[in-house]
Amino acid sequence: MKDYKKNYLKWETSLKYVKGVGPRLGEIFEKIHVRTVYDFVHRFARTYQDNRRFSSFAELVPEQPCIVQADVIKKKIIPLRARNKKIYEILISDGNQSIPCRFFTMPYKNWFNSLRVGEKVEVRGKVTVFRNHLTFNHPQIFPATSEVIKEEDLILPIYPEVDKVTQYKIRSIMKEIFKSLKDEEEDLEFLPSWLIKQYGLISKFKALKGLHFPNNQRVDEYLNFQTEFQKRLIFDEFFELQMYLALKKQGWKTGEGVSISFEESFFEEIQKKIPFLLTTAQKKVLKDIFKDIQSTHPMHRLLQGDVGCGKTVVALISALICAKAGYQTAFMVPTEILAEQHYKNALSFLEPFGVKVEKLTGKMKPSKKRILRGVLQSGFCQVCIGTHALIQEDIQFYKLALVIIDEQHRFGVHQRALLKSKAFDPHFLVMTATPIPRTLSMAVYGDLDVSVIDEMPSGRSSVETHRVFPKNRKKVFDFVKKEIEKGRQAYVIYPLVEESEKLDLKNARDQYEKLKSYYKTLNWGILTGRMSPEEKQLVMEKFLEKEIQVLVSTTVVEVGVDVSNASVMVIEHAERFGLSQMHQLRGRVGRGSYKSYCFLILGERFSKESSQRAYIMQKTLDGFKIAEKDLEIRGPGEFLGSRQSGLPNFKIANMIRDREILFLAKQSAFDLISQDPRLEKEEHQKIKMKFKELSKKIKPG
Ligand code: ADP
Ligand code: MG
């Protein structure tokens, strides 16, 4: 009986049956999809609280756990209008500065009441920034003298917050679980033993235990995610992603594609009709593509190349080869402006070869769409350029052989899968101008083969870049005026501004009016995201035809727009832009043979870091270097725009900090799949189970 009580938990036991949880807490966790004991132990500590020493107020870093010693100088109960709620606030001070500690409920009424003004306390938690001030939300507060930190509490895991559950409670549930487990270590392991041995990993169970109950001798290792416990779990997260990619790649390799026949002589003919010579890099990439599309397995190729290197022509030639063989191409782009631009390009390039080109965007009239649907389904049109509408609308192709996706980072990884033809899997060509550092590209695009255009067309001038401090702003615009008088054109870019920020920040619309009235002799135009597609198109056309000389815009011109006469790029509030974004914007100029300039004007209030960013831009034109730096500064999620990137949300892994583990995980996943492509071996059954959904897609082959 006693034994039964002691070991009453299995991994799949419902969390609410754990002693100390119960239905109410169980429900709270249920809401965040934590239902079982297994789920609970897989909520990893976000970080660890280092209890070895006190921090001074001056060294506090937002979102980092800390302990401070301070005096209580005030207690307040602030009523909120909403539903009779109150905020309980304790103001603490170190003698110089004060920080409020806020509680949105009062769990320990007596404690709050007993706390005296003037008392010295110890506050544990993390500070956040609220309206420009540091605040502790729901910290733990102890009388400074009474509690000596227990040896075992020198380092404490800090879990992701959930409702009002305290860290203390989470830790005590964790203790109960590990005390009362009936299930064995082996039940948790899913990796085959050869892999564990080969990569020197520890068991999953040991890893979890070590993660939740840190060893206080090794605080620094924990803080830096260097323990073997953390490493094992980081490995697992990467491994899962890499298995997913490896299985996808495997599925593609065995899928049914259409083989496109291709003759060298036709390629020669095409080259003669292009107004420039293809670069060696472009030719090399085309060779890769030709080889792929001749195969009966679908191509899945990523084409990487810095802005302006000439990816579009590569795409159009590929489409032409398919059209010549009697097949269709869908060309997907992220914005309406880009669709229009590519459409025009495609028309002038492809129609002389007798290829019919159409355009499909979301804002098109339904009647027009209906006609277009028929045209595509009948095979009357061979190349269709469009936005998301290409996958959203119910479009059927007659013989779709090739799908091209431009500026991939704007589309989710999953969307690739949506464009399918009925009879076979089309070939995929995915193009991106975000020079993705190797670490990231293999994590996100590990399922794709990669080609790189690492050479710019000759005759390009480099873009002279300047970081500009606010006081020199006028000089920039005077310079713009001079360039325009020489016949050039310019862009002036503003960040997207929220309504509430309008007072502090310059925005496109207001500045357009101001600049226009100041520099009266110039022709100004404006482009914002709010305008209708027709309006945008009209503005872009006027800019192309030089009717508009300076285009004031939000970041809608960021990707792909190609106006070779434009030679000046002015970015206002440069402090609000990320490196990769500035690089993309800068790529809009320097496309012709004119000397080009990029000015990064900082707003009145810029941080040291943002000024440094502008300086990095001034120093380097190399997109890859910029991307590496950007990744370092912003972290992978934000780097690719988390939701757009299709990157999973890792719980513990970090692609920069843990890049070595990422390499290992990739190697092991791809190894495993090449050894046992259909996961048939006995020792791989657990992995197969884990990837059941995915492995269903592995076609016999
Ligand atoms: P991106 O790779 O950024 O999409 P684009 O395809 O828009 O670049 O090409 C930028 C410009 O370079 C276009 O005006 C295009 O016509 C031109 N271009 C492309 N390839 C060459 C080349 N081999 N020689 C000269 N100009 C080229
Ligand atoms: Mg492009």
XYZ file of C-alpha atoms and ligand atoms in Angstrom:
729
model
C 0.000 0.000 0.000
C 2.749 2.349 0.971
C 4.703 1.377 -2.099
C 1.709 1.946 -4.280
C 1.337 5.433 -2.902
C 4.963 6.152 -3.370
C 5.102 5.176 -7.013
C 1.732 6.142 -8.289
C 2.658 8.194 -11.338
C 3.114 7.149 -14.917
C 4.178 9.426 -17.732
C 0.677 9.511 -19.099
C -1.006 10.074 -15.737
C -3.214 13.105 -15.856
C -1.526 16.046 -14.168
C -4.469 16.717 -11.896
C -3.851 13.429 -10.074
C -0.415 14.532 -8.956
C -0.446 15.290 -5.254
C -0.655 19.040 -4.806
C -2.220 19.766 -8.182
C -5.925 18.987 -8.178
C -8.663 19.990 -10.609
C -8.269 23.778 -10.416
C -4.558 23.861 -11.193
C -5.052 20.970 -13.567
C -7.397 23.121 -15.576
C -4.973 26.022 -15.710
C -2.317 23.752 -17.154
C -4.793 22.080 -19.459
C -5.355 25.459 -21.051
C -1.734 25.567 -22.162
C -1.931 21.966 -23.359
C -0.081 20.529 -20.403
C -2.252 17.568 -19.509
C -0.013 14.795 -18.308
C 2.991 14.224 -16.132
C 4.970 13.827 -19.342
C 3.829 17.229 -20.573
C 4.682 18.831 -17.271
C 8.271 17.652 -17.141
C 8.677 18.886 -20.695
C 8.086 22.450 -19.689
C 11.701 23.475 -19.425
C 13.158 26.188 -17.302
C 13.522 29.307 -19.385
C 16.544 30.210 -17.396
C 18.012 29.832 -13.934
C 18.032 32.176 -11.018
C 21.475 32.690 -9.660
C 21.037 33.125 -5.945
C 24.671 33.436 -5.087
C 24.709 37.151 -4.756
C 22.624 40.297 -4.728
C 22.467 42.638 -7.675
C 22.546 46.376 -7.312
C 19.698 48.290 -8.946
C 22.088 49.722 -11.469
C 23.032 46.315 -12.857
C 19.527 44.995 -13.330
C 18.826 43.674 -16.783
C 15.219 43.404 -17.955
C 13.858 39.853 -18.105
C 16.830 38.392 -16.235
C 16.195 36.778 -12.885
C 17.897 38.486 -10.000
C 17.899 39.100 -6.279
C 18.145 42.525 -4.742
C 18.225 43.831 -1.213
C 16.325 47.032 -0.618
C 14.116 49.001 1.741
C 10.358 49.141 1.526
C 9.529 52.823 1.201
C 5.843 52.732 0.364
C 2.875 50.410 0.088
C -0.071 51.179 -2.136
C -3.250 49.543 -3.270
C -4.191 50.899 -6.662
C -7.769 50.281 -7.745
C -8.351 49.424 -11.386
C -11.590 50.275 -13.050
C -11.979 46.903 -14.638
C -13.970 44.376 -12.652
C -13.048 45.685 -9.211
C -9.462 44.632 -9.631
C -6.607 46.100 -7.678
C -2.892 46.300 -7.999
C -0.895 45.786 -4.826
C 2.283 47.740 -5.014
C 5.344 47.752 -2.817
C 7.876 50.397 -3.605
C 11.455 49.412 -2.813
C 14.527 51.603 -2.875
C 18.283 51.202 -2.727
C 18.735 54.759 -1.519
C 19.078 56.228 -4.998
C 16.438 54.688 -7.138
C 13.079 53.110 -6.439
C 11.398 50.219 -8.169
C 7.771 49.184 -7.765
C 6.931 45.543 -7.086
C 3.476 44.849 -8.431
C 1.047 42.111 -7.608
C -2.128 41.784 -9.569
C -3.704 39.608 -6.954
C -2.963 39.371 -3.327
C -2.314 35.747 -2.542
C -0.992 36.320 0.953
C -3.062 39.044 2.484
C -1.500 38.813 5.895
C 1.929 38.951 4.443
C 1.178 42.095 2.459
C -0.357 43.717 5.505
C 2.489 42.725 7.776
C 5.149 44.183 5.546
C 6.316 47.438 7.114
C 7.531 50.602 5.455
C 11.199 50.972 6.346
C 11.757 47.249 6.500
C 14.716 45.738 4.693
C 13.664 43.037 2.237
C 15.111 40.669 -0.228
C 13.332 40.586 -3.574
C 13.705 37.732 -6.020
C 12.290 37.754 -9.495
C 12.940 39.591 -12.669
C 12.461 43.184 -13.662
C 10.482 44.125 -16.720
C 10.220 47.451 -18.432
C 6.838 49.094 -18.084
C 6.347 52.563 -19.535
C 10.078 53.145 -19.543
C 10.468 52.180 -15.898
C 11.758 49.044 -14.287
C 9.143 47.031 -12.443
C 9.062 43.742 -10.616
C 5.908 41.801 -11.358
C 5.041 39.151 -8.787
C 8.472 38.806 -7.282
C 9.135 36.829 -4.143
C 9.741 39.110 -1.192
C 11.337 37.968 2.042
C 12.370 39.868 5.114
C 16.056 40.375 4.484
C 17.298 38.985 7.718
C 15.070 36.036 8.335
C 15.762 33.796 5.405
C 19.200 32.534 4.735
C 19.256 30.976 1.295
C 19.346 27.253 1.656
C 22.250 25.486 0.046
C 19.933 23.644 -2.345
C 18.380 26.892 -3.525
C 21.596 28.470 -4.763
C 20.334 27.984 -8.252
C 16.666 27.732 -9.113
C 14.961 26.940 -12.402
C 12.679 29.681 -13.681
C 9.796 28.243 -15.653
C 7.673 29.939 -18.272
C 4.887 31.735 -16.486
C 1.399 30.336 -16.451
C -1.551 32.221 -15.068
C -0.886 32.905 -11.411
C 1.005 29.759 -10.578
C 4.119 30.613 -8.625
C 7.573 29.349 -9.444
C 7.608 27.802 -6.023
C 4.482 25.795 -6.796
C 5.832 24.583 -10.104
C 9.020 23.450 -8.410
C 7.151 21.611 -5.715
C 4.985 19.773 -8.254
C 8.149 18.823 -10.095
C 9.612 17.399 -6.893
C 6.482 15.387 -6.259
C 6.536 13.957 -9.775
C 10.106 12.764 -9.641
C 9.557 11.347 -6.178
C 6.501 9.363 -7.167
C 7.270 8.011 -10.587
C 6.518 4.436 -11.308
C 7.624 4.501 -14.929
C 11.172 3.630 -15.737
C 13.983 5.474 -17.337
C 13.712 3.377 -20.527
C 10.088 4.306 -21.053
C 11.115 7.812 -21.865
C 13.937 7.111 -24.275
C 13.193 7.315 -27.968
C 16.663 7.501 -29.461
C 18.319 4.247 -30.482
C 21.211 3.222 -28.287
C 23.748 3.406 -31.124
C 22.948 7.064 -31.566
C 23.153 7.843 -27.872
C 26.525 6.149 -27.731
C 27.881 7.660 -30.915
C 27.029 11.193 -29.904
C 27.908 10.788 -26.242
C 24.478 11.715 -24.964
C 22.990 10.937 -21.584
C 19.580 9.367 -21.117
C 16.514 11.490 -21.542
C 15.414 10.745 -17.998
C 18.707 11.810 -16.467
C 18.613 14.913 -18.596
C 15.182 15.929 -17.367
C 16.088 15.272 -13.785
C 19.259 17.281 -14.092
C 17.389 20.083 -15.775
C 14.697 20.418 -13.150
C 16.923 19.887 -10.131
C 20.094 21.744 -10.906
C 23.275 20.915 -9.109
C 24.296 23.960 -7.117
C 27.980 23.267 -7.680
C 27.543 24.093 -11.337
C 25.617 27.338 -11.439
C 27.655 28.863 -14.244
C 27.338 25.830 -16.432
C 23.591 25.947 -16.008
C 23.378 29.616 -16.749
C 25.295 29.068 -19.962
C 23.343 25.954 -20.942
C 26.504 23.907 -20.876
C 25.506 20.942 -18.745
C 25.109 17.512 -20.323
C 21.475 17.629 -19.163
C 20.663 20.731 -21.121
C 22.716 19.560 -24.075
C 20.740 16.353 -24.369
C 17.421 18.187 -24.427
C 18.733 20.765 -26.861
C 19.870 17.912 -29.053
C 16.372 16.413 -28.936
C 14.737 19.600 -30.088
C 17.091 20.016 -33.012
C 16.901 16.337 -33.806
C 13.150 16.486 -34.093
C 13.321 19.346 -36.558
C 16.070 17.687 -38.558
C 14.194 14.386 -38.677
C 11.244 16.285 -40.028
C 13.399 17.839 -42.734
C 15.216 14.596 -43.502
C 11.940 12.739 -43.882
C 10.571 15.465 -46.096
C 13.624 15.347 -48.278
C 13.374 11.584 -48.411
C 9.749 11.826 -49.479
C 10.608 14.255 -52.215
C 13.442 12.184 -53.535
C 11.050 9.324 -54.046
C 8.116 11.424 -55.271
C 6.840 11.409 -58.817
C 7.897 14.455 -60.767
C 7.661 15.329 -64.394
C 10.810 15.155 -66.448
C 11.337 18.275 -68.527
C 13.346 17.691 -71.643
C 15.883 20.324 -72.408
C 18.227 21.097 -75.264
C 21.451 23.021 -74.982
C 20.782 24.737 -78.293
C 17.606 26.287 -76.965
C 19.525 27.679 -74.015
C 22.011 29.209 -76.459
C 19.141 30.780 -78.319
C 17.714 32.220 -75.110
C 21.032 33.725 -74.110
C 21.263 35.528 -77.405
C 17.969 37.251 -76.723
C 18.864 38.588 -73.282
C 20.233 42.139 -73.359
C 23.178 41.200 -71.104
C 25.574 38.336 -70.579
C 24.648 35.930 -67.824
C 27.179 35.812 -65.038
C 29.113 32.621 -64.430
C 27.183 32.153 -61.212
C 23.845 32.496 -62.993
C 24.878 29.931 -65.592
C 26.033 27.531 -62.949
C 22.758 27.776 -61.088
C 20.817 27.263 -64.303
C 22.821 24.089 -64.947
C 21.814 22.814 -61.490
C 18.200 23.581 -62.256
C 18.217 22.002 -65.723
C 19.690 18.852 -64.263
C 17.036 18.732 -61.558
C 14.021 19.297 -63.769
C 15.100 16.606 -66.213
C 14.822 14.081 -63.393
C 11.577 12.275 -62.732
C 11.829 13.214 -59.064
C 10.679 16.690 -58.148
C 13.303 19.363 -57.667
C 13.425 21.163 -54.339
C 16.064 23.778 -54.706
C 16.828 26.936 -52.783
C 18.433 29.733 -54.747
C 20.279 32.110 -52.479
C 21.707 35.351 -53.747
C 22.187 38.841 -52.447
C 19.842 41.590 -53.621
C 20.509 42.613 -57.183
C 22.476 39.515 -58.208
C 19.890 38.655 -60.865
C 17.693 35.851 -59.636
C 14.651 36.853 -61.664
C 16.179 36.081 -65.015
C 17.223 32.651 -63.746
C 13.630 32.008 -62.732
C 12.244 33.207 -66.032
C 14.626 31.080 -68.076
C 13.597 28.041 -66.040
C 9.945 28.852 -66.705
C 10.696 29.242 -70.381
C 12.318 25.821 -70.592
C 9.240 24.284 -68.988
C 6.900 26.169 -71.302
C 8.864 24.988 -74.304
C 8.346 21.404 -73.081
C 4.606 22.058 -72.862
C 4.277 22.637 -69.116
C 3.133 25.451 -66.853
C 4.924 27.497 -64.199
C 3.441 29.258 -61.174
C 5.597 32.140 -59.955
C 4.756 33.294 -56.447
C 5.850 36.651 -55.037
C 5.148 38.315 -51.695
C 3.654 41.649 -52.744
C 1.372 43.093 -55.392
C 4.024 45.569 -56.482
C 6.426 42.752 -57.113
C 3.819 40.727 -58.957
C 3.268 43.657 -61.273
C 6.981 44.171 -61.836
C 7.724 40.524 -62.537
C 4.686 40.313 -64.756
C 5.990 43.118 -66.939
C 9.433 41.564 -67.044
C 8.006 38.191 -67.913
C 5.827 39.639 -70.642
C 8.693 41.311 -72.427
C 11.032 38.387 -71.969
C 8.716 35.446 -72.618
C 6.181 36.595 -75.157
C 8.721 36.818 -77.979
C 9.153 33.055 -77.452
C 5.418 32.565 -77.837
C 4.824 31.998 -74.135
C 1.561 33.271 -72.693
C 1.916 35.066 -69.329
C -0.825 35.966 -66.840
C -1.028 37.634 -63.451
C -3.168 36.677 -60.486
C -3.474 38.731 -57.308
C -5.906 38.707 -54.407
C -7.392 42.084 -55.212
C -8.447 41.148 -58.731
C -12.118 41.311 -59.638
C -13.927 37.967 -59.274
C -15.053 38.055 -62.888
C -11.473 38.430 -64.043
C -10.377 35.644 -61.739
C -13.004 33.364 -63.181
C -11.689 33.884 -66.677
C -8.144 33.378 -65.512
C -9.086 30.148 -63.807
C -10.306 28.811 -67.111
C -7.196 29.987 -68.883
C -4.954 28.179 -66.408
C -7.004 25.031 -66.321
C -7.100 24.739 -70.069
C -3.361 25.218 -70.323
C -3.770 28.215 -72.575
C -1.398 30.187 -70.398
C 2.015 28.777 -69.490
C 3.312 31.173 -66.871
C 1.217 32.669 -64.094
C 2.692 35.239 -61.733
C 0.846 35.953 -58.542
C 0.711 36.654 -54.851
C -0.659 34.395 -52.132
C -3.830 34.275 -54.188
C -2.164 31.563 -56.255
C -2.552 29.163 -53.380
C -5.573 30.677 -51.722
C -7.943 30.719 -54.655
C -9.086 27.419 -55.984
C -6.765 27.315 -58.942
C -6.319 24.243 -61.078
C -3.501 23.958 -63.528
C -3.500 21.985 -66.706
C 0.080 20.764 -66.478
C 1.918 22.502 -63.669
C 5.568 21.486 -63.727
C 7.366 24.257 -61.895
C 6.624 26.394 -58.879
C 8.880 29.364 -58.243
C 8.700 31.198 -54.939
C 10.441 34.555 -54.781
C 11.686 36.081 -51.531
C 11.028 32.898 -49.621
C 11.364 34.440 -46.185
C 8.031 36.120 -46.671
C 6.277 32.814 -47.070
C 6.004 30.108 -44.456
C 7.833 26.898 -45.112
C 4.563 25.035 -45.074
C 3.033 27.029 -47.863
C 5.365 25.382 -50.280
C 3.438 22.197 -49.826
C 0.121 23.779 -50.769
C 0.931 24.384 -54.391
C 0.462 20.989 -55.862
C -0.576 19.673 -59.154
C -3.017 16.812 -59.416
C -0.958 14.394 -61.440
C 2.492 14.796 -59.953
C 4.582 16.893 -57.599
C 5.835 20.000 -59.358
C 9.462 21.062 -59.252
C 10.155 23.766 -56.678
C 12.526 26.667 -57.004
C 12.657 28.823 -53.924
C 14.536 32.115 -54.120
C 15.697 34.305 -51.293
C 17.718 37.469 -51.024
C 18.156 37.133 -47.298
C 21.641 35.774 -47.147
C 20.971 33.260 -44.461
C 23.929 32.232 -42.388
C 24.773 28.595 -42.852
C 23.599 27.622 -39.394
C 20.149 28.911 -40.014
C 19.787 27.882 -43.589
C 20.438 24.268 -42.792
C 17.990 24.387 -39.947
C 15.207 25.920 -41.971
C 15.937 24.670 -45.432
C 17.630 21.367 -44.604
C 15.147 19.674 -46.884
C 16.243 21.698 -49.900
C 19.276 21.531 -52.155
C 21.033 24.847 -52.235
C 22.481 26.908 -55.076
C 24.133 30.227 -54.506
C 24.658 33.196 -56.811
C 27.768 34.674 -55.290
C 28.606 37.185 -57.973
C 27.112 40.486 -59.043
C 26.581 41.403 -62.695
C 29.502 43.484 -63.873
C 29.273 47.230 -64.109
C 27.544 47.608 -60.765
C 28.707 50.489 -58.679
C 28.900 49.959 -54.948
C 26.599 51.912 -52.713
C 28.332 54.553 -50.626
C 26.690 54.331 -47.226
C 26.614 56.939 -44.470
C 25.337 56.867 -40.955
C 23.819 60.298 -40.333
C 23.232 61.903 -36.950
C 20.007 63.903 -36.546
C 21.652 67.315 -36.795
C 22.868 66.590 -40.336
C 19.521 65.557 -41.671
C 19.011 68.629 -43.808
C 22.343 68.121 -45.569
C 21.112 64.745 -46.748
C 18.028 66.214 -48.363
C 20.040 68.966 -49.983
C 22.234 66.261 -51.436
C 19.183 64.373 -52.669
C 18.055 67.512 -54.439
C 21.393 67.806 -56.232
C 21.333 64.188 -57.368
C 17.867 64.623 -58.729
C 18.903 67.685 -60.614
C 21.486 65.402 -62.249
C 18.640 63.210 -63.461
C 18.663 60.542 -60.756
C 15.824 59.391 -58.499
C 15.615 58.703 -54.793
C 13.717 56.754 -52.170
C 12.974 58.081 -48.693
C 11.855 55.339 -46.334
C 10.015 55.675 -43.027
C 9.299 52.979 -40.479
C 5.775 51.850 -39.840
C 4.469 54.011 -37.046
C 1.782 53.111 -34.562
C -0.900 55.654 -33.810
C 0.440 56.112 -30.275
C 3.958 56.872 -31.468
C 2.953 59.552 -33.921
C 4.056 62.426 -31.733
C 7.603 61.160 -31.422
C 8.301 59.692 -34.800
C 8.375 61.012 -38.292
C 5.965 59.138 -40.493
C 5.749 58.812 -44.241
C 2.549 60.770 -44.764
C 3.456 63.836 -42.666
C 6.999 63.999 -43.926
C 5.841 63.695 -47.495
C 3.790 66.857 -46.998
C 6.628 68.687 -45.240
C 9.361 67.747 -47.684
C 7.146 68.491 -50.648
C 6.432 71.997 -49.427
C 10.090 72.626 -48.636
C 11.670 71.237 -51.808
C 9.078 72.588 -54.164
C 10.990 72.093 -57.382
C 11.108 68.324 -57.026
C 8.335 65.918 -57.934
C 7.363 63.913 -54.899
C 5.338 60.745 -54.655
C 4.156 58.609 -51.782
C 3.591 54.899 -51.365
C 2.149 53.297 -48.248
C 0.756 49.913 -47.365
C -2.717 51.357 -46.885
C -3.119 52.374 -50.519
C -5.124 50.194 -52.882
C -3.205 47.990 -55.315
C -4.278 50.213 -58.204
C -2.988 53.328 -56.465
C 0.294 51.625 -55.617
C 0.716 50.424 -59.130
C 0.086 53.882 -60.505
C 2.693 55.392 -58.197
C 5.262 52.757 -59.126
C 4.629 53.335 -62.790
C 5.108 57.065 -62.370
C 8.339 56.395 -60.512
C 9.547 54.064 -63.249
C 8.748 56.688 -65.852
C 10.637 59.314 -63.824
C 7.528 61.385 -63.423
C 8.036 60.972 -59.694
C 11.577 61.859 -58.692
C 11.538 61.164 -54.979
C 9.442 58.345 -53.645
C 8.494 58.617 -49.985
C 7.478 55.230 -48.718
C 7.063 52.848 -45.857
C 8.849 49.546 -46.142
C 6.538 48.304 -48.871
C 9.337 48.819 -51.383
C 11.608 46.649 -49.332
C 11.655 43.552 -51.460
C 12.545 43.113 -55.049
C 11.594 46.456 -56.591
C 13.893 47.278 -59.471
C 14.279 50.836 -60.756
C 17.784 51.193 -62.106
C 17.737 54.992 -62.373
C 17.242 55.361 -58.620
C 20.565 56.090 -56.978
C 19.800 57.441 -53.512
C 18.226 55.592 -50.614
C 17.413 57.613 -47.529
C 16.255 55.724 -44.469
C 14.779 57.839 -41.712
C 14.677 56.594 -38.134
C 17.348 54.102 -39.027
C 17.369 53.142 -35.349
C 14.077 51.360 -35.944
C 15.354 49.051 -38.645
C 17.128 45.730 -38.388
C 20.325 45.134 -40.295
C 18.874 42.741 -42.830
C 16.008 45.068 -43.513
C 18.350 47.998 -44.115
C 20.413 45.817 -46.389
C 17.303 44.885 -48.373
C 16.360 48.522 -48.682
C 19.839 49.528 -49.722
C 19.625 46.861 -52.418
C 17.010 49.007 -54.172
C 19.769 51.335 -55.343
C 23.069 50.661 -57.072
C 21.248 48.640 -59.696
C 22.308 50.741 -62.631
C 25.712 52.119 -63.488
C 25.230 55.404 -61.582
C 27.096 56.055 -58.408
C 24.677 55.284 -55.606
C 24.232 56.400 -52.018
C 22.487 55.203 -48.926
C 21.891 57.503 -45.938
C 20.866 56.070 -42.609
C 19.467 58.942 -40.587
C 19.103 58.331 -36.876
C 16.156 59.836 -35.032
C 16.593 62.080 -31.999
C 16.445 59.188 -29.600
C 18.662 56.335 -30.713
C 20.437 53.733 -28.647
C 24.128 53.062 -28.828
C 23.345 49.711 -30.324
C 21.237 51.116 -33.138
C 23.913 53.621 -33.981
C 26.367 50.736 -34.180
C 24.025 48.917 -36.517
C 24.052 51.866 -38.870
C 27.820 51.882 -38.625
C 28.035 48.209 -39.592
C 25.993 49.093 -42.662
C 28.371 51.886 -43.499
C 31.321 49.507 -43.241
C 30.097 46.508 -45.158
C 28.159 45.735 -48.302
C 28.391 41.988 -47.875
C 24.927 40.601 -47.238
C 26.217 37.453 -45.584
C 28.312 39.338 -43.062
C 25.371 41.579 -42.313
C 23.104 38.596 -41.859
C 25.540 36.972 -39.430
C 25.651 40.130 -37.369
C 21.909 40.523 -37.502
C 21.428 37.008 -36.319
C 23.833 37.588 -33.478
C 22.029 40.719 -32.382
C 18.442 39.676 -32.780
C 18.398 35.914 -32.467
C 16.975 33.496 -34.989
C 13.260 33.926 -34.394
C 13.175 37.616 -34.993
C 15.851 37.447 -37.626
C 13.572 35.716 -40.036
C 10.418 37.277 -38.683
C 9.323 34.491 -36.427
C 5.928 33.675 -37.824
C 6.954 34.024 -41.417
C 10.058 31.952 -41.122
C 8.343 28.689 -40.377
C 10.919 28.168 -37.671
C 9.657 26.177 -34.753
C 9.580 27.744 -31.362
C 12.312 25.977 -29.509
C 11.808 25.530 -25.801
C 15.404 25.272 -24.779
C 17.525 25.209 -27.904
C 19.030 28.342 -29.363
C 20.433 28.173 -32.844
C 23.259 30.554 -32.185
C 24.380 29.497 -28.763
C 23.955 25.816 -29.597
C 25.021 25.749 -33.181
C 27.445 22.896 -32.658
C 24.696 20.706 -31.307
C 22.569 21.706 -34.271
C 25.225 20.367 -36.640
C 25.376 17.092 -34.722
C 21.613 16.745 -34.706
C 21.442 17.333 -38.407
C 24.158 14.827 -39.093
C 22.560 12.178 -36.933
C 19.065 12.634 -38.361
C 20.222 12.474 -41.951
C 22.503 9.521 -41.095
C 19.647 7.673 -39.562
C 17.385 8.216 -42.546
C 20.014 7.174 -45.045
C 20.673 3.968 -43.072
C 17.036 3.134 -42.584
C 14.959 5.241 -44.995
C 11.637 3.776 -44.001
C 12.430 3.384 -40.329
C 11.960 -0.355 -40.383
C 14.616 -1.435 -37.916
C 13.476 -2.572 -34.509
C 15.542 0.010 -32.670
C 13.974 2.820 -34.699
C 10.385 1.986 -33.895
C 10.102 4.602 -31.176
C 11.285 7.280 -33.535
C 8.872 6.020 -36.120
C 6.063 6.328 -33.597
C 7.108 9.825 -32.740
C 7.092 10.785 -36.366
C 4.079 8.727 -37.253
C 2.296 11.490 -39.022
C 5.343 12.381 -41.006
C 6.495 8.893 -41.809
C 3.107 8.119 -43.330
C 4.147 10.464 -46.049
C 7.207 8.440 -46.897
C 6.165 6.787 -50.063
C 7.422 3.301 -50.767
C 10.195 3.626 -53.266
P 17.412 40.020 -57.454
O 18.356 38.858 -57.429
O 17.606 40.940 -56.305
O 15.986 39.575 -57.621
P 17.001 41.088 -60.065
O 16.670 39.791 -60.669
O 15.893 42.031 -59.790
O 17.814 40.859 -58.732
O 18.113 41.761 -60.963
C 18.566 43.058 -60.728
C 18.868 43.755 -62.035
O 20.009 43.186 -62.645
C 17.771 43.644 -63.058
O 17.598 44.909 -63.633
C 18.285 42.652 -64.056
O 17.791 42.893 -65.350
C 19.768 42.888 -64.005
N 20.591 41.727 -64.344
C 20.354 40.441 -64.028
N 21.351 39.653 -64.498
C 22.245 40.459 -65.098
C 23.486 40.231 -65.763
N 23.998 39.018 -65.905
N 24.128 41.308 -66.266
C 23.616 42.545 -66.128
N 22.453 42.819 -65.513
C 21.763 41.799 -65.004
Mg 14.195 39.741 -56.764
